[in-house]
Amino acid sequence: MNRLLSLLGIARRAGKLSWGRDAVEESLRKGKAYLVLVAEDISAKTAAGVRFSAERAETPVLVIHETIESVSQAIGKKAGIVAVLDEGFAKALKARIQEADAEKGRESV
């Protein structure tokens, strides 16, 4: 398991994630989310809906280069979309994503 997925698992065990479209959108509406992460193989319709909600909440959304299956395995729950509910975890996850993308010559989305 890579460092990003390990950190997601730690955040989940610490109670600092919400997962699944409905829970993520509720976190966004309540202003609790600091960052939304979307698996690369999530449906375009689902991703668009979450992006819309995140824009309204002024919360950044990043597509991670991981599958729904790998995210689900890392957090122990089936999910392709997660909201990070802690500013420290959000900053750490964003930094890990940017590091991984830089190593692979990709731009963070």
CSV table of C-alpha atoms in Angstrom, one decimal:
chain,number,residue,atom,x,y,z
A,1,MET,CA,0.0,0.0,0.0
A,2,ASN,CA,1.4,3.4,-0.9
A,3,ARG,CA,1.8,6.4,1.4
A,4,LEU,CA,-1.3,8.1,0.2
A,5,LEU,CA,-3.5,5.1,0.9
A,6,SER,CA,-1.9,4.5,4.2
A,7,LEU,CA,-2.6,8.1,5.3
A,8,LEU,CA,-6.2,7.7,4.1
A,9,GLY,CA,-6.5,4.6,6.3
A,10,ILE,CA,-5.1,6.5,9.3
A,11,ALA,CA,-7.6,9.4,8.7
A,12,ARG,CA,-10.5,6.9,8.5
A,13,ARG,CA,-9.5,5.2,11.8
A,14,ALA,CA,-9.2,8.7,13.4
A,15,GLY,CA,-12.7,9.5,12.3
A,16,LYS,CA,-11.6,12.3,10.0
A,17,LEU,CA,-13.2,11.0,6.8
A,18,SER,CA,-16.7,10.8,5.3
A,19,TRP,CA,-17.2,8.5,2.3
A,20,GLY,CA,-19.7,7.9,-0.4
A,21,ARG,CA,-21.5,10.6,-2.4
A,22,ASP,CA,-24.3,11.3,0.1
A,23,ALA,CA,-22.1,11.5,3.1
A,24,VAL,CA,-19.5,13.7,1.3
A,25,GLU,CA,-22.2,16.1,0.0
A,26,GLU,CA,-23.6,16.4,3.5
A,27,SER,CA,-20.1,17.2,4.9
A,28,LEU,CA,-19.8,19.8,2.2
A,29,ARG,CA,-23.2,21.4,2.9
A,30,LYS,CA,-22.3,21.5,6.6
A,31,GLY,CA,-18.9,23.1,5.9
A,32,LYS,CA,-17.0,20.3,7.6
A,33,ALA,CA,-14.9,19.2,4.6
A,34,TYR,CA,-11.4,20.6,3.9
A,35,LEU,CA,-10.7,18.4,0.9
A,36,VAL,CA,-12.5,16.0,-1.4
A,37,LEU,CA,-10.7,13.1,-3.0
A,38,VAL,CA,-12.1,11.3,-6.0
A,39,ALA,CA,-10.9,7.9,-7.4
A,40,GLU,CA,-9.8,8.0,-11.0
A,41,ASP,CA,-12.4,5.4,-12.0
A,42,ILE,CA,-15.5,7.0,-10.5
A,43,SER,CA,-18.4,7.7,-12.9
A,44,ALA,CA,-18.3,11.1,-14.7
A,45,LYS,CA,-21.8,11.9,-13.4
A,46,THR,CA,-20.9,11.2,-9.8
A,47,ALA,CA,-17.7,13.2,-10.1
A,48,ALA,CA,-19.5,16.2,-11.7
A,49,GLY,CA,-22.2,16.2,-8.9
A,50,VAL,CA,-19.5,16.2,-6.2
A,51,ARG,CA,-17.5,18.9,-7.9
A,52,PHE,CA,-20.6,21.1,-8.1
A,53,SER,CA,-21.2,20.7,-4.4
A,54,ALA,CA,-17.6,21.3,-3.6
A,55,GLU,CA,-17.4,24.4,-5.7
A,56,ARG,CA,-20.5,25.8,-3.8
A,57,ALA,CA,-18.7,25.0,-0.5
A,58,GLU,CA,-15.4,26.4,-1.8
A,59,THR,CA,-13.7,23.1,-1.0
A,60,PRO,CA,-10.9,21.8,-3.3
A,61,VAL,CA,-11.4,18.5,-5.2
A,62,LEU,CA,-8.5,16.3,-6.3
A,63,VAL,CA,-8.6,13.3,-8.5
A,64,ILE,CA,-6.3,10.7,-7.1
A,65,HIS,CA,-4.6,8.1,-9.3
A,66,GLU,CA,-6.1,5.2,-7.4
A,67,THR,CA,-9.1,3.0,-8.1
A,68,ILE,CA,-12.3,2.7,-6.1
A,69,GLU,CA,-11.1,-0.8,-5.1
A,70,SER,CA,-7.8,0.5,-3.7
A,71,VAL,CA,-9.4,3.4,-1.8
A,72,SER,CA,-12.0,1.0,-0.4
A,73,GLN,CA,-9.3,-1.4,0.7
A,74,ALA,CA,-7.4,1.5,2.4
A,75,ILE,CA,-10.3,2.8,4.4
A,76,GLY,CA,-12.2,-0.5,5.0
A,77,LYS,CA,-15.4,0.8,3.4
A,78,LYS,CA,-16.6,0.8,-0.3
A,79,ALA,CA,-16.0,4.3,-1.6
A,80,GLY,CA,-14.6,6.2,-4.5
A,81,ILE,CA,-15.2,9.6,-3.0
A,82,VAL,CA,-14.0,10.7,0.4
A,83,ALA,CA,-14.2,14.0,2.2
A,84,VAL,CA,-11.4,14.9,4.6
A,85,LEU,CA,-12.8,16.5,7.8
A,86,ASP,CA,-9.5,17.6,9.3
A,87,GLU,CA,-7.3,20.5,8.1
A,88,GLY,CA,-4.1,18.7,9.1
A,89,PHE,CA,-5.0,15.5,7.3
A,90,ALA,CA,-6.2,17.5,4.3
A,91,LYS,CA,-2.8,19.3,4.0
A,92,ALA,CA,-0.9,16.1,4.4
A,93,LEU,CA,-2.9,14.3,1.8
A,94,LYS,CA,-2.7,17.1,-0.7
A,95,ALA,CA,1.1,17.2,-0.2
A,96,ARG,CA,1.4,13.4,-0.8
A,97,ILE,CA,-0.8,13.6,-3.9
A,98,GLN,CA,1.3,16.4,-5.3
A,99,GLU,CA,4.5,14.6,-4.5
A,100,ALA,CA,3.3,11.4,-6.2
A,101,ASP,CA,2.1,13.3,-9.2
A,102,ALA,CA,5.4,15.2,-9.5
A,103,GLU,CA,7.4,11.9,-9.3
A,104,LYS,CA,5.3,10.5,-12.1
A,105,GLY,CA,5.3,13.7,-14.2
A,106,ARG,CA,1.6,14.3,-13.8
A,107,GLU,CA,-0.2,17.5,-12.9
A,108,SER,CA,-2.6,17.4,-9.9
A,109,VAL,CA,-6.2,17.9,-11.0
